[in-house]
mmCIF file of C-alpha atoms in Angstrom:
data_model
loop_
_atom_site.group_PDB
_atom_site.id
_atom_site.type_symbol
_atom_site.label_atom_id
_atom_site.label_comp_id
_atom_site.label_asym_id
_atom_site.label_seq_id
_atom_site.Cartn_x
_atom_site.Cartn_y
_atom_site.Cartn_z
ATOM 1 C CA UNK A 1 65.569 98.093 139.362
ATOM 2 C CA UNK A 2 61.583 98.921 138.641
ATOM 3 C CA UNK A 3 62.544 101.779 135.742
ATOM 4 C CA UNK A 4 64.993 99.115 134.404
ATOM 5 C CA UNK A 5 62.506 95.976 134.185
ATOM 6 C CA UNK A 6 59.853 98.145 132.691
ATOM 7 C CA UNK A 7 62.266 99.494 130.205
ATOM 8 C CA UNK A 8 63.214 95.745 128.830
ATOM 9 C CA UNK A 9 59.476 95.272 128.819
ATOM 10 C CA UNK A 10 58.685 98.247 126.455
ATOM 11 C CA UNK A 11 61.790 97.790 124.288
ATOM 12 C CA UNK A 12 60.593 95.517 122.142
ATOM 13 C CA UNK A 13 57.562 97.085 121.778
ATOM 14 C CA UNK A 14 59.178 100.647 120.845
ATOM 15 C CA UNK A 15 60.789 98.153 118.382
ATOM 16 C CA UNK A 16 58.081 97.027 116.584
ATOM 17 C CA UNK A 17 56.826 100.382 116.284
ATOM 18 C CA UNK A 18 59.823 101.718 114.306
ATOM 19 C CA UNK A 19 59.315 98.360 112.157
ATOM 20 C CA UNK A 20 55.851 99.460 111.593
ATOM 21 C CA UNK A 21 56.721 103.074 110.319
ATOM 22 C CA UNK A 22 59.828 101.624 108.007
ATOM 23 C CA UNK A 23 57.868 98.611 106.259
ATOM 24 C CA UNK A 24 57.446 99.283 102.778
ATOM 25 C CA UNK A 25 54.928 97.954 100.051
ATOM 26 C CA UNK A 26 56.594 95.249 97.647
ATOM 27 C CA UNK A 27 54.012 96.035 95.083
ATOM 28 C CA UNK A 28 54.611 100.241 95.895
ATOM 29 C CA UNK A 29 58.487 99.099 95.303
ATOM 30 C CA UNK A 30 57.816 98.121 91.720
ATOM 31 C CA UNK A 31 55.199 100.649 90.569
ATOM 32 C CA UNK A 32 58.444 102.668 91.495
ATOM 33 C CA UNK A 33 60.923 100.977 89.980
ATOM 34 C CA UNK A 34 58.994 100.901 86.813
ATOM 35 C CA UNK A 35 58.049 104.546 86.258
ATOM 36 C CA UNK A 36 59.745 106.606 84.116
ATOM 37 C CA UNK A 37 57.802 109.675 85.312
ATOM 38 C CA UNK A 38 57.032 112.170 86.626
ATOM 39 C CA UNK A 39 60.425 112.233 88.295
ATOM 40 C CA UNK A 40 63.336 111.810 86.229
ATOM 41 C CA UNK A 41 65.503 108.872 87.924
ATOM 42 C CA UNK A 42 65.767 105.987 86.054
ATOM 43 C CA UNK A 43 67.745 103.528 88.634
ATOM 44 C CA UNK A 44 67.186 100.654 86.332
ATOM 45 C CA UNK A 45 69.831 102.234 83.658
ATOM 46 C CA UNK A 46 72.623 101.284 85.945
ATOM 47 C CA UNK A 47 71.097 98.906 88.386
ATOM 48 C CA UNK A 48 69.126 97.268 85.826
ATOM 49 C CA UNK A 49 65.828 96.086 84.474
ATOM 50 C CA UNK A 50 65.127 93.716 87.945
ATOM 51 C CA UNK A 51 67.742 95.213 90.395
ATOM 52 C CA UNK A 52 70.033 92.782 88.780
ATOM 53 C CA UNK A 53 72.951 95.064 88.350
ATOM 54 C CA UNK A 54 74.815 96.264 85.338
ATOM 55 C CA UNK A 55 77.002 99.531 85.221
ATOM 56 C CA UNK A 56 75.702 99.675 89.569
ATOM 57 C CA UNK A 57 75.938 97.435 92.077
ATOM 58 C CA UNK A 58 72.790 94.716 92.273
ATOM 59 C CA UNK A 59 70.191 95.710 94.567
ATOM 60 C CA UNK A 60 67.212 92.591 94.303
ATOM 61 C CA UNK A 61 68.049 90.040 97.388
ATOM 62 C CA UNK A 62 70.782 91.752 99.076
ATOM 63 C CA UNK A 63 68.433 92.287 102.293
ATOM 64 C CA UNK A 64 68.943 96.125 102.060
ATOM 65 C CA UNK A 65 66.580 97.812 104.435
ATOM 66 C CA UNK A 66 64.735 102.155 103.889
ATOM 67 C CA UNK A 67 67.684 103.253 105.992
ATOM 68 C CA UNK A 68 70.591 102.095 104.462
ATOM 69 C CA UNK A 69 68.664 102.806 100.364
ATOM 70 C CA UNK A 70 67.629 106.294 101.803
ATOM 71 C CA UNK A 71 71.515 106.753 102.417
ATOM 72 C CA UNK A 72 72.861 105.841 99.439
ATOM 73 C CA UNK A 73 70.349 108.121 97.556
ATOM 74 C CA UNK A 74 70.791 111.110 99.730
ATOM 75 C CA UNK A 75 74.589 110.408 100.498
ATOM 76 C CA UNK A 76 75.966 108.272 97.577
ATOM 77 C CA UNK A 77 79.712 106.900 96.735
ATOM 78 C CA UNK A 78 81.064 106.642 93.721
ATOM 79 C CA UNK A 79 79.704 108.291 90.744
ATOM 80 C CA UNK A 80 76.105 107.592 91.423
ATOM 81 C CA UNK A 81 73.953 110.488 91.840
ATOM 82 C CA UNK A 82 72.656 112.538 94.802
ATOM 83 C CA UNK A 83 68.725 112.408 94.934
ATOM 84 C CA UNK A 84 66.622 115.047 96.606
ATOM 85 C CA UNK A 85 63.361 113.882 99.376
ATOM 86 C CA UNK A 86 61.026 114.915 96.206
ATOM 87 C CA UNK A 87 62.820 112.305 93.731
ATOM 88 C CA UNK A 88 63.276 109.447 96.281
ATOM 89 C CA UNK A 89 61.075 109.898 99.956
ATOM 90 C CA UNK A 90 61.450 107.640 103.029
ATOM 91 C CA UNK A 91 58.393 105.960 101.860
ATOM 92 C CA UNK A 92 59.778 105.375 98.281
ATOM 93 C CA UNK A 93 63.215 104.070 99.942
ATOM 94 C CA UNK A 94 60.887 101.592 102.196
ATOM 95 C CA UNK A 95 59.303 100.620 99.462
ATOM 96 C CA UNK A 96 61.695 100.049 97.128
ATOM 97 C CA UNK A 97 63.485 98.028 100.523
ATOM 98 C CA UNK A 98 60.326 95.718 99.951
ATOM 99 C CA UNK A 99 60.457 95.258 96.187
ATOM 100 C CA UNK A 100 63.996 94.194 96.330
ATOM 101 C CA UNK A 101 64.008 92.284 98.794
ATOM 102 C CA UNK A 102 60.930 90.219 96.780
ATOM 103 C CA UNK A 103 63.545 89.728 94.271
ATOM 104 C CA UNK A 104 65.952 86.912 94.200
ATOM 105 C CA UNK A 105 69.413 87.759 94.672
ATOM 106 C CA UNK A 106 71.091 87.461 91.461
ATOM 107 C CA UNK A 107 73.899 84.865 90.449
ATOM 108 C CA UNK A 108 76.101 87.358 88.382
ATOM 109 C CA UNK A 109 75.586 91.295 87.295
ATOM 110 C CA UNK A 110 73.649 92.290 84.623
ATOM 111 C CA UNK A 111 74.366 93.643 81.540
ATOM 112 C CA UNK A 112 74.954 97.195 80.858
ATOM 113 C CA UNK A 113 71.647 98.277 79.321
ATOM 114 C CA UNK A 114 73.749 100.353 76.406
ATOM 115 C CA UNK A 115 76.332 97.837 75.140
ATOM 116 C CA UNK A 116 79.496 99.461 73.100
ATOM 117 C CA UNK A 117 78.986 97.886 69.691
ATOM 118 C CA UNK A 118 81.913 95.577 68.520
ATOM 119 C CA UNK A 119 83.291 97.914 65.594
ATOM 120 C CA UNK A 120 82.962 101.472 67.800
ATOM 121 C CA UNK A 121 85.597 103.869 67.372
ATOM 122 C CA UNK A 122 88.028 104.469 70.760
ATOM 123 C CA UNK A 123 86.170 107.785 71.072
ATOM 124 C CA UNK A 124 82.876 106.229 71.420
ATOM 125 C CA UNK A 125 83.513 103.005 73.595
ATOM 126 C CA UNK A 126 85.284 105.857 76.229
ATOM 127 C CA UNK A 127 82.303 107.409 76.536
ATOM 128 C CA UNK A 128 78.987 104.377 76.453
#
């Protein structure tokens, strides 16, 4: 009974600890988001420009925590891309975690940032 009070009283505190090692920087987040290099993912061509969405799901204000953006770069559905620890680290994921969840959530996706132009031939709508 001893082991199992002293257990409920260091939970929390084992808690906070993992909470500690999985907050990100906001400000980290969007240096991030913003760079073009030196590593060559660009998230904001389908995400778009705020983590609005466009051609991807939205990302800013959903309340996505590191875990769950680590797993969707290292494990992802659809046809985004797989990302390696060098192009997207824990750290970046917690970051990015923080940035987004800065951002208000918003009403309605963005727009693709490459629109088809109105008088593009079958060929080329396909394939924009």
């Amino acid at each position: 009974m001893r082991k199992m009070l002293i257990a409920l009283l260091v939970l929390p505190l084992a808690q906070t600890a993992v909470s500690a090692q999985t907050a990100g920087d906001a400000a980290a987040g969007k240096a991030y988001w913003d760079r073009l290099a030196p590593r060559l993912t660009d998230c904001k061509d389908c995400h778009g420009l705020n983590g609005e969405g466009g051609f991807g799901p939205d990302l800013a204000g959903r309340g996505l925590n590191a875990a769950q953006i680590e797993r969707a770069a290292r494990q992802p559905w659809g046809i985004m891309p797989a990302f390696v620890e060098s192009q997207v680290s824990a750290k970046d994921a917690a970051d990015l975690a923080a940035y987004f969840a800065s951002l208000p959530k918003p009403e309605a996706p963005g727009k693709w940032r490459v629109e088809v132009p109105p008088n593009a031939p079958p060929g080329q709508a396909t394939m924009i």
